[in-house]
Every structure is written in structure tokens, then in C-alpha cells.
Coordinates of C-alpha atoms and ligand atoms in Angstrom, one line a residue:
M1 CA -12.2 -30.5 17.6
S2 CA -10.4 -29.3 14.5
T3 CA -12.1 -26.5 12.5
H4 CA -11.5 -24.9 9.2
S5 CA -10.5 -21.4 8.5
P6 CA -13.5 -19.1 9.0
R7 CA -15.4 -17.5 6.1
G8 CA -15.5 -13.7 5.6
V9 CA -11.8 -13.1 6.6
G10 CA -8.5 -13.6 4.9
H11 CA -7.5 -14.8 1.4
L12 CA -8.1 -18.4 1.0
R13 CA -11.2 -18.3 -1.1
G14 CA -11.7 -16.8 -4.5
D15 CA -14.6 -14.8 -5.8
Q16 CA -15.0 -17.3 -8.7
P17 CA -14.4 -21.0 -9.3
F18 CA -11.0 -21.8 -10.8
P19 CA -12.3 -22.6 -14.4
E20 CA -14.0 -19.2 -14.7
A21 CA -11.1 -17.3 -13.2
A22 CA -8.6 -19.2 -15.4
K23 CA -10.6 -18.2 -18.6
V24 CA -10.1 -14.5 -17.7
A25 CA -6.4 -15.1 -17.1
L26 CA -5.9 -17.0 -20.4
A27 CA -7.2 -14.1 -22.3
N28 CA -4.4 -11.9 -21.2
P29 CA -1.4 -12.5 -23.5
Q30 CA 0.8 -10.1 -21.5
L31 CA 0.3 -12.0 -18.3
R32 CA 1.2 -15.3 -20.1
R33 CA 4.4 -13.8 -21.6
N34 CA 5.5 -12.5 -18.1
L35 CA 4.8 -15.8 -16.5
Q36 CA 6.5 -17.8 -19.1
H37 CA 9.7 -15.7 -19.0
A38 CA 9.8 -15.7 -15.3
T39 CA 9.2 -19.4 -14.6
T40 CA 11.5 -20.5 -17.4
T41 CA 14.3 -18.4 -15.9
I42 CA 13.9 -19.6 -12.3
R43 CA 13.6 -23.3 -13.5
G44 CA 16.8 -23.1 -15.5
K45 CA 18.7 -21.5 -12.6
S46 CA 17.3 -23.9 -10.0
G47 CA 18.0 -26.9 -12.3
R48 CA 21.7 -25.9 -12.6
V49 CA 22.4 -25.5 -8.9
I50 CA 20.5 -28.6 -7.9
A51 CA 22.6 -30.6 -10.4
E52 CA 25.7 -29.6 -8.5
L53 CA 24.6 -31.5 -5.4
P54 CA 25.4 -35.3 -5.7
D55 CA 23.2 -35.9 -2.6
W56 CA 20.1 -33.9 -3.6
Q57 CA 17.7 -36.9 -3.4
E58 CA 19.1 -37.8 0.0
L59 CA 18.5 -34.2 1.2
R60 CA 15.0 -34.4 -0.1
A61 CA 14.3 -37.7 1.7
A62 CA 15.9 -36.1 4.9
G63 CA 13.6 -33.1 4.6
S64 CA 10.6 -35.2 4.1
A65 CA 11.4 -37.5 7.0
L66 CA 12.0 -34.5 9.4
K67 CA 8.7 -32.9 8.4
A68 CA 6.8 -36.2 8.9
Y69 CA 8.4 -36.6 12.4
T70 CA 7.5 -33.0 13.2
M71 CA 3.8 -33.5 12.2
G72 CA 3.7 -36.8 14.2
N73 CA 4.9 -34.9 17.4
L74 CA 3.4 -31.5 16.8
P75 CA 1.7 -30.9 20.1
R76 CA 4.8 -31.8 22.1
L77 CA 7.2 -29.8 19.9
L78 CA 4.9 -26.7 20.0
E79 CA 4.9 -26.7 23.8
Q80 CA 8.6 -27.1 23.8
L81 CA 8.9 -24.0 21.5
E82 CA 6.5 -22.0 23.8
E83 CA 8.6 -23.0 26.8
K84 CA 11.9 -21.9 25.1
V85 CA 10.5 -18.6 23.6
T86 CA 9.1 -17.6 27.0
A87 CA 12.4 -18.5 28.8
A88 CA 14.2 -16.2 26.4
G89 CA 11.9 -13.2 27.1
G90 CA 9.3 -13.6 24.3
V91 CA 5.6 -13.9 24.7
V92 CA 3.7 -16.7 22.9
H93 CA 0.1 -16.3 21.8
W94 CA -2.1 -19.1 20.4
A95 CA -4.6 -18.1 17.6
A96 CA -7.2 -20.7 16.8
D97 CA -8.2 -18.9 13.5
A98 CA -7.7 -15.8 11.4
N99 CA -10.0 -13.6 13.5
E100 CA -8.3 -14.4 16.7
A101 CA -4.8 -13.9 15.2
N102 CA -5.9 -10.4 13.7
R103 CA -7.3 -9.4 17.0
I104 CA -4.2 -10.4 18.9
V105 CA -1.8 -8.5 16.5
T106 CA -4.1 -5.4 16.4
D107 CA -4.3 -5.3 20.2
L108 CA -0.5 -5.7 20.5
V109 CA 0.1 -2.8 18.1
H110 CA -2.4 -0.6 19.9
Q111 CA -0.7 -1.3 23.2
T112 CA 2.5 0.3 21.8
G113 CA 0.6 3.5 20.9
E114 CA 2.0 3.3 17.3
T115 CA -0.1 3.7 14.1
R116 CA 2.2 2.3 11.5
V117 CA 3.9 -1.1 11.2
I118 CA 6.5 -2.4 8.8
K119 CA 6.1 -5.9 7.4
V120 CA 8.5 -8.4 6.0
K121 CA 6.8 -10.8 3.6
S122 CA 4.7 -13.2 5.3
M123 CA 2.2 -15.6 3.7
A124 CA 0.6 -16.3 7.0
T125 CA -0.4 -12.7 7.5
Q126 CA -1.7 -12.5 3.9
E127 CA -3.7 -15.7 4.6
I128 CA -5.5 -14.1 7.5
G129 CA -6.0 -10.7 5.9
L130 CA -3.9 -8.9 8.6
N131 CA -3.4 -5.8 6.5
E132 CA -7.1 -5.2 6.1
A133 CA -7.6 -5.8 9.9
L134 CA -4.8 -3.4 10.8
E135 CA -6.2 -0.8 8.4
A136 CA -9.8 -1.2 9.8
A137 CA -8.2 -0.5 13.3
G138 CA -6.5 2.7 12.1
I139 CA -2.9 1.1 11.7
T140 CA -1.1 1.5 8.5
P141 CA 0.9 -1.6 7.3
V142 CA 3.9 -1.0 5.0
E143 CA 5.1 -4.0 3.0
T144 CA 9.0 -3.8 2.8
D145 CA 9.6 -6.8 0.3
L146 CA 10.0 -5.1 -3.1
A147 CA 7.5 -7.3 -4.8
E148 CA 5.0 -7.1 -1.9
L149 CA 5.4 -3.4 -2.0
I150 CA 4.7 -3.4 -5.8
V151 CA 1.5 -5.4 -5.0
Q152 CA 0.5 -3.2 -2.1
L153 CA 1.0 0.0 -4.0
G154 CA -0.8 -1.3 -7.0
K155 CA -3.8 -2.3 -4.9
D156 CA -3.3 -5.7 -6.3
K157 CA -3.0 -9.3 -5.0
P158 CA 0.2 -11.4 -5.0
S159 CA 0.3 -14.2 -7.7
H160 CA 3.3 -16.1 -6.7
I161 CA 4.6 -17.4 -3.4
L162 CA 8.0 -16.1 -3.9
V163 CA 7.7 -13.5 -6.6
P164 CA 4.3 -11.9 -5.7
A165 CA 4.5 -9.4 -8.5
I166 CA 5.5 -12.0 -11.2
H167 CA 2.5 -10.9 -13.3
R168 CA 3.9 -7.4 -13.6
N169 CA 6.6 -6.2 -16.0
R170 CA 8.9 -3.3 -15.4
S171 CA 6.9 -0.7 -17.3
E172 CA 3.8 -1.6 -15.3
I173 CA 5.9 -1.3 -12.1
R174 CA 7.3 2.2 -13.2
E175 CA 3.6 3.3 -13.6
I176 CA 2.6 2.1 -10.2
F177 CA 5.6 3.9 -8.5
L178 CA 4.9 7.1 -10.3
R179 CA 1.2 7.0 -9.3
E180 CA 1.5 5.7 -5.8
M181 CA 4.9 6.1 -4.2
P182 CA 5.3 9.2 -2.0
G183 CA 8.2 11.5 -3.1
V184 CA 9.2 9.5 -6.3
D185 CA 11.2 11.2 -9.0
P186 CA 8.9 12.1 -11.9
E187 CA 11.8 11.3 -14.3
L188 CA 11.9 7.7 -13.2
T189 CA 12.6 5.2 -16.0
D190 CA 11.8 1.5 -16.1
E191 CA 15.5 0.5 -15.7
P192 CA 15.4 -2.2 -12.9
T193 CA 18.3 -0.5 -11.0
E194 CA 16.3 2.8 -11.0
L195 CA 13.2 1.1 -9.9
A196 CA 15.1 -0.6 -7.0
A197 CA 16.8 2.6 -6.0
A198 CA 13.4 4.4 -5.9
A199 CA 12.0 1.6 -3.6
R200 CA 15.1 1.7 -1.4
R201 CA 14.9 5.4 -0.8
Y202 CA 11.2 5.2 0.1
L203 CA 11.7 2.1 2.4
R204 CA 14.8 3.3 4.2
E205 CA 13.0 6.4 5.5
T206 CA 10.1 4.1 6.6
F207 CA 12.5 1.6 8.3
L208 CA 14.2 4.3 10.4
S209 CA 11.0 5.9 11.6
T210 CA 8.8 2.9 12.5
K211 CA 8.8 1.3 15.9
V212 CA 6.8 -1.9 15.3
A213 CA 7.4 -4.7 12.8
V214 CA 5.3 -7.7 11.8
S215 CA 7.0 -10.8 10.3
G216 CA 6.4 -14.3 9.3
A217 CA 8.9 -17.1 9.9
N218 CA 10.3 -19.8 7.7
F219 CA 11.4 -22.0 10.6
A220 CA 11.0 -22.2 14.3
I221 CA 13.2 -24.5 16.3
A222 CA 11.6 -26.2 19.2
E223 CA 14.9 -27.2 20.9
T224 CA 16.1 -23.6 21.2
G225 CA 13.0 -21.3 20.7
T226 CA 14.8 -19.7 17.8
L227 CA 12.9 -18.2 14.9
A228 CA 14.4 -18.0 11.3
V229 CA 13.5 -15.8 8.3
V230 CA 15.3 -16.3 5.0
E231 CA 15.1 -13.6 2.3
S232 CA 17.1 -12.0 -0.4
E233 CA 16.7 -8.3 -0.2
G234 CA 17.8 -7.4 3.4
N235 CA 14.5 -5.8 4.1
G236 CA 13.7 -8.7 6.5
R237 CA 17.0 -8.0 8.4
M238 CA 15.9 -4.3 8.8
C239 CA 12.4 -5.3 10.0
L240 CA 13.8 -7.9 12.4
T241 CA 16.4 -5.7 14.1
L242 CA 15.5 -1.9 13.9
P243 CA 12.0 -1.7 15.5
D244 CA 11.3 -1.8 19.3
T245 CA 8.7 -4.4 19.0
L246 CA 8.6 -7.5 16.8
I247 CA 5.4 -9.5 16.2
T248 CA 5.9 -12.7 14.4
V249 CA 2.9 -14.6 13.0
M250 CA 3.7 -18.2 12.2
G251 CA 1.6 -21.2 11.0
I252 CA 2.1 -24.0 13.5
E253 CA 3.5 -26.4 10.8
K254 CA 6.7 -24.2 10.4
L255 CA 8.3 -26.0 13.3
V256 CA 11.5 -28.1 13.1
P257 CA 12.6 -30.2 16.1
A258 CA 16.3 -29.3 16.4
W259 CA 18.9 -26.7 15.5
T260 CA 20.8 -29.2 13.3
D261 CA 17.7 -29.9 11.2
L262 CA 18.2 -26.4 9.6
E263 CA 21.2 -27.8 7.9
V264 CA 18.9 -29.8 5.6
F265 CA 16.3 -27.1 5.0
L266 CA 18.8 -24.3 4.4
Q267 CA 20.3 -26.4 1.6
L268 CA 17.0 -27.4 0.0
L269 CA 15.1 -24.1 0.1
P270 CA 17.4 -21.7 -1.8
R271 CA 18.3 -24.1 -4.5
A272 CA 14.6 -25.2 -5.1
S273 CA 13.2 -21.6 -4.8
T274 CA 15.4 -18.9 -6.3
G275 CA 18.1 -21.2 -7.7
E276 CA 20.7 -19.9 -5.3
R277 CA 23.3 -22.0 -3.5
M278 CA 22.5 -20.1 -0.3
N279 CA 20.0 -17.4 0.4
P280 CA 21.5 -13.9 0.9
Y281 CA 20.1 -13.1 4.3
T282 CA 19.3 -15.6 7.0
S283 CA 18.1 -13.9 10.2
M284 CA 17.7 -15.8 13.4
W285 CA 16.7 -14.6 16.9
T286 CA 15.7 -16.2 20.2
G287 CA 13.5 -14.2 22.4
V288 CA 15.0 -10.8 23.3
T289 CA 18.5 -9.7 23.9
P290 CA 19.0 -6.5 26.2
G291 CA 20.4 -3.6 24.2
D292 CA 20.3 -5.5 20.9
G293 CA 17.4 -5.5 18.5
P294 CA 13.6 -5.4 19.4
Q295 CA 13.1 -5.4 23.2
N296 CA 9.6 -6.8 23.0
F297 CA 9.0 -10.0 21.0
H298 CA 5.6 -11.7 20.5
L299 CA 5.1 -15.0 18.6
V300 CA 1.5 -15.7 17.4
L301 CA 1.1 -19.4 16.7
L302 CA -1.6 -19.8 14.0
D303 CA -3.9 -22.7 13.4
N304 CA -6.5 -21.5 11.0
G305 CA -7.5 -24.9 9.7
R306 CA -4.1 -26.6 10.1
T307 CA -5.2 -29.1 12.7
A308 CA -8.0 -30.1 10.4
V309 CA -5.4 -30.8 7.6
L310 CA -3.3 -32.8 10.2
A311 CA -6.2 -35.0 10.9
D312 CA -6.4 -36.2 7.3
E313 CA -3.8 -39.0 6.8
V314 CA -3.4 -38.4 3.1
G315 CA -3.7 -34.6 3.0
R316 CA -1.5 -33.8 6.0
S317 CA 1.7 -34.0 4.0
A318 CA 0.7 -30.6 2.5
L319 CA 1.8 -29.2 5.8
H320 CA 5.3 -30.3 5.0
C321 CA 5.6 -27.4 2.5
I322 CA 8.5 -25.0 3.0
R323 CA 7.0 -22.5 0.4
C324 CA 9.9 -22.7 -2.0
S325 CA 7.5 -22.3 -5.0
A326 CA 9.3 -24.9 -7.1
C327 CA 5.9 -26.7 -7.8
L328 CA 4.5 -23.4 -9.2
N329 CA 7.5 -22.9 -11.5
V330 CA 7.2 -26.4 -13.2
C331 CA 3.3 -26.5 -13.3
P332 CA 2.0 -26.2 -16.9
V333 CA -1.4 -25.0 -15.5
Y334 CA 0.1 -22.2 -13.3
E335 CA 2.4 -21.2 -16.2
R336 CA -0.7 -20.4 -18.2
T337 CA -3.2 -19.1 -15.7
G338 CA -0.9 -17.4 -13.1
G339 CA -1.7 -17.2 -9.5
H340 CA -4.8 -15.0 -9.3
A341 CA -6.9 -17.7 -10.9
Y342 CA -6.5 -19.8 -7.8
G343 CA -8.4 -17.3 -5.7
S344 CA -6.1 -18.0 -2.7
V345 CA -2.9 -16.5 -1.3
Y346 CA -1.5 -20.0 -2.0
P347 CA -1.5 -20.5 -5.7
G348 CA -0.2 -23.3 -8.0
P349 CA -0.1 -27.0 -7.1
I350 CA 0.5 -26.5 -3.4
G351 CA -2.4 -24.0 -3.3
A352 CA -4.6 -26.6 -5.0
V353 CA -4.1 -29.0 -2.2
L354 CA -3.6 -26.7 0.8
S355 CA -6.4 -24.1 0.3
P356 CA -9.2 -26.6 0.0
Q357 CA -8.1 -28.4 3.1
L358 CA -7.7 -25.2 5.2
T359 CA -11.1 -23.9 4.2
G360 CA -12.9 -27.3 3.8
I361 CA -13.4 -28.7 0.4
K362 CA -16.9 -27.2 0.0
D363 CA -15.5 -23.7 -0.2
N364 CA -12.8 -24.6 -2.8
P365 CA -14.2 -27.5 -4.7
S366 CA -12.7 -26.6 -8.1
L367 CA -9.0 -26.2 -7.0
P368 CA -8.2 -30.0 -6.9
Y369 CA -9.1 -30.0 -10.6
A370 CA -6.6 -27.2 -11.4
S371 CA -4.0 -29.8 -12.5
S372 CA -3.3 -32.1 -15.3
L373 CA -1.8 -34.6 -12.7
C374 CA 1.4 -34.7 -14.8
G375 CA 3.4 -35.2 -11.6
A376 CA 6.0 -32.4 -12.3
C377 CA 5.2 -30.8 -8.9
F378 CA 6.0 -34.1 -7.1
D379 CA 9.4 -34.4 -8.9
A380 CA 10.4 -30.7 -8.2
C381 CA 9.3 -30.6 -4.5
P382 CA 12.3 -30.5 -2.3
V383 CA 10.4 -32.2 0.6
M384 CA 8.8 -34.8 -1.7
I385 CA 5.2 -33.9 -1.2
D386 CA 3.1 -36.2 -3.3
I387 CA 0.8 -33.4 -4.6
P388 CA -0.8 -35.6 -7.4
S389 CA -2.0 -38.2 -4.8
I390 CA -3.5 -35.5 -2.6
L391 CA -5.2 -34.0 -5.6
V392 CA -6.9 -37.2 -6.5
H393 CA -7.8 -37.7 -2.7
L394 CA -9.4 -34.2 -2.6
R395 CA -11.3 -34.8 -5.9
N396 CA -13.0 -37.8 -4.3
Q397 CA -14.1 -35.6 -1.4
A398 CA -15.3 -32.7 -3.6
P399 CA -19.0 -32.5 -4.1
H400 CA -19.9 -33.9 -7.6
P401 CA -22.8 -32.7 -9.8
R402 CA -25.9 -35.0 -9.7
T403 CA -25.6 -35.9 -13.3
E404 CA -22.0 -37.1 -12.8
K405 CA -22.9 -39.2 -9.8
A406 CA -25.8 -40.8 -11.8
V407 CA -23.5 -41.6 -14.8
M408 CA -20.8 -43.1 -12.5
A409 CA -23.4 -45.2 -10.6
A410 CA -24.8 -46.3 -14.0
A411 CA -21.2 -47.2 -15.2
A412 CA -20.5 -49.1 -12.0
Y413 CA -23.7 -51.1 -12.2
T414 CA -22.9 -52.0 -15.9
M415 CA -19.3 -52.9 -15.2
D416 CA -20.4 -55.2 -12.4
R417 CA -22.6 -57.3 -14.9
P418 CA -20.6 -58.9 -17.6
R419 CA -23.4 -59.4 -20.1
L420 CA -24.7 -55.9 -19.7
Y421 CA -21.2 -54.6 -20.1
A422 CA -20.8 -56.6 -23.3
R423 CA -24.0 -55.2 -24.7
A424 CA -23.0 -51.7 -23.7
Q425 CA -19.7 -52.1 -25.6
K426 CA -21.5 -53.2 -28.7
A427 CA -23.9 -50.3 -28.5
A428 CA -21.0 -47.9 -28.1
R429 CA -19.3 -49.4 -31.2
L430 CA -22.4 -49.0 -33.3
S431 CA -22.8 -45.5 -32.2
K432 CA -19.9 -43.8 -34.1
L433 CA -20.9 -40.6 -32.6
L434 CA -18.8 -41.3 -29.6
G435 CA -15.6 -40.6 -31.4
K436 CA -16.6 -37.1 -32.4
R437 CA -15.2 -34.3 -30.3
G438 CA -17.8 -32.2 -28.5
R439 CA -20.8 -34.0 -30.1
G440 CA -20.2 -37.4 -28.6
L441 CA -22.6 -37.0 -25.7
P442 CA -26.0 -35.6 -25.4
P443 CA -26.9 -32.8 -23.0
P444 CA -26.2 -32.4 -20.1
L445 CA -23.1 -34.5 -20.7
H446 CA -21.9 -32.7 -23.8
G447 CA -19.9 -30.1 -21.6
W448 CA -17.6 -32.9 -20.4
A449 CA -16.7 -33.8 -24.0
A450 CA -16.3 -30.2 -25.2
S451 CA -12.6 -30.2 -24.2
R452 CA -11.8 -33.9 -24.2
D453 CA -11.3 -36.3 -27.0
L454 CA -13.5 -39.3 -26.4
P455 CA -11.6 -42.5 -27.4
E456 CA -12.8 -44.3 -30.6
P457 CA -14.3 -47.7 -29.6
P458 CA -11.9 -50.4 -30.8
P459 CA -13.1 -52.3 -33.9
E460 CA -13.0 -55.6 -31.9
T461 CA -13.5 -55.9 -28.2
F462 CA -11.4 -58.3 -26.1
R463 CA -14.4 -60.7 -25.7
D464 CA -14.9 -60.8 -29.5
W465 CA -11.2 -61.4 -30.1
W466 CA -11.2 -64.2 -27.4
R467 CA -14.3 -65.9 -28.9
G468 CA -12.7 -65.9 -32.3
R469 CA -9.7 -67.9 -31.0
Ligands
SF4_501 S1 4.7 -28.1 -2.2 FE1 7.0 -28.6 -2.3 S2 7.6 -27.6 -4.2 FE2 5.6 -26.7 -3.7 S3 6.1 -24.8 -2.5 FE3 5.8 -26.4 -1.1 S4 7.9 -27.3 -0.7 FE4 8.0 -26.0 -2.6

């Protein structure tokens, strides 16, 4: 039986519905300026490097086909991965949900006797609320990705998949460092190189003195049992090589069947995400190697609602996502509201289709409406996920208010009966009120018209025109 992500743990559900949270975000002009600047810059960079590849569309099609094949063969491929990781000296753990995954990781850290872990950016661990679970168990997690560190020190939440602190500008970052970073120079300015150097000093000391690391994974190769993390700061490389124990938490959908499949994804991902031809650091490891790198490796395979998503024929392609964030950077809704309004660790168009499926639509009913259905996300997605179709599919599943249901039932009844429909059209034409914005409908329907222009009824219906001829 497939189940959804449990309530009360992790970060897939917001405190407010999207429309209310979006109103708060829209009232913040600084946030909109930061977002507009960042998304425009990334879009431009990404567009230029994508244009260099004559076979970009073929690569997208290959990425999409590989992911569809993986989802169709997931149980077999996961067992193959487990077998290969185990043969290479790793230990595989299966976590049905966030609670189980948190328990497994916490127990593993306790077994090492350590009370601090370093982390390389991992959406899966944010999804399950691992940091909170570790802290509750007396273990201090230290984020090592610069943007994640800014978010953690600022006691904030990430607002972008790739650039979690996209909502902060450099003077805000300086204030956070001065307030929260141990041993920071009080003369610190807001020059990016100085801010980066301050973070480097703090992190280097932490890297060298911490024995346990927790990571995510961008890809896992079933054929070889190899895990891969791609990143651009080198913090991932430090986390994956320096500690004695490495614990990787990975959503079960991150699998690819064969080593050669990486050829496709390692071309798609950096170009679509950061606008780079190749990502600066690609770290790969298979189990443990005596005398080199972590000597204890644990892989936690996380479900947390994914098999429920897989069971939905339309919605399952959301699991093809490689978290490049291209759909966020082109989305007109995301660009104005930012990521916090989505209430989930997965913001933007992919969050609007993934979060409601992982939690069940009842827990996130407003997210499928956080889109204008313009289709820009579909065009930008490097693995061709048809996000607009999934949004419409989920809107159909979302609970609808009773009034809306009654109006739709009445409309269906009327449209089914030609004479009644003709009379209704005539009535609508007579009532000039319909064309007036916000006043075109009586309560409780007036809210629907408050932000929409009702179309003017045409002076002549098709039937009148036909009869006239
Ligand atoms: S849905 Fe597509 S564009 Fe959006 S983050 Fe995932 S892979 Fe990237």
C-alpha cells in the first residue's frame, strides 16, 4: 500500500494556503527586486549555454525516456542498487517515511558517539526535517553549502532549490554573519569576496574537526552502486571525503539504470540550472575504499510518499525531476512571490505538483493553483516534465468549495439542454452587469470575479446569427 508523507514532520506543508502566503510576499518590494535580479541573471546565462548545443532537444528527449524507463522498473533497479552498494561495503537502509528516515540517521550518528555532523545541501533531508530531528537528539547539524549556511544561521527557510538564500541580498547576509557566525571579523563588509572568505574560514575549521557527514545524492547508478553529487563550491567534496562516516539520504526516484546514462544528465543539469557548461565539482563514490575517504557508508533510501506519486499515471512524471530549478527561474508566479509562499521545501512549478502528491492533495489543495498555466516551465524543463498537465490533473482532484460545485453542476445541466442554454445566453446578454469587473456576480460568487475580467456577452449569439441567415 502506498502512503503519503506523514503530518507533523518535515517541510512539505505550509502554515498558510498559497494565496494568503503570496499576499505577504507580494507586499515585500525588496524580495521582489532580489528575485527578479537573480532569476533574470540565471535565465540569461542558461539560455546562452543551452543555445550552444545543437542537440539540446534530443538530450531532453533522452533524459525524459531514461527517467520514464527508471520509473517503470523502479523495484528491480532499487534492488540492483542495494546489491551493488552492499557488495562494495556500504549498508543500505529502507525508510518508508520521514519519521523512519530521521530515526535511522539519528541512530547511526549516535552509534558513532559524535555530537556534530556536517551536511552537504540535500533537499531530501530538508523534506524530512532531519536537522530538527538531529537537534532534538542532541546532535548539531552544520550546513556547508554557502547559501544553506546563510539560511541556517539566519534561522530562515530556503526559498529556491538551487539558490536557497535567493531572497537575501548581500547586506542582509553581512548582518546575519555578524550576528551568528562564531569568530567573524567585526569589520566584515558586504563585498561578496569578503563574505565568501568569512564563510570559508568558519567552514574549513568545521570540516577538519567533524567525523560524520550527511549528504543527499543527485544520482545513484543501479548498475554499479555508485552515488553522485554535483555542486559548485567544493563543500560537497569535503563532506564526502574527509569524515570517517558518510550517511546519504536519497529519494528513491534519484536512480538511473546505467553508468552511461550520466552522460545525458550531466549535460542537461548544469546548463539548465546554473547556466554552466559543466558543474565545477562532480563527486562519485561506490561503497567504501580501504584507506581512502569515509570508511563507513550508509545509504538511506527514502519513500515518504513517492510510491503514492508513482501510482498516479499522470502525476508520476513529477518524479523525473532532476532539481535543476529551471522551472522556478522562468515562472512568472515564482518570480513575484518567491519560494516561501509555497510552504514546502519544493517551491515553484515543480513544488506545485510534487508537494501535493507527496502529502496527498488534501494537505496542499491550493498549490496546483499557484500557476498561470502559461507553460514556460514545460518549455524550460530539461527532462520535459509536462507540469501544466499535472497541475490541471491535480486541480481536478483538489477539494472544491460547495458553491463552486453547485455552480458547475448548474452550468453542466444548462449546457446539456439547448433550449435552456439559449435562454441563459439571452439572460446574460440582458444583464449588462456581467461585464463589470468585481461586480458581475452576486455573493458568494463575487470573490471569483474580483481578480478576473468577465467576458462581455457578444451582441449576437451563434444561434441568432444562424437563424438570421
Ligand atoms: S521540474 Fe524540470 S525544470 Fe523544474 S526543477 Fe525539475 S527538472 Fe528542473
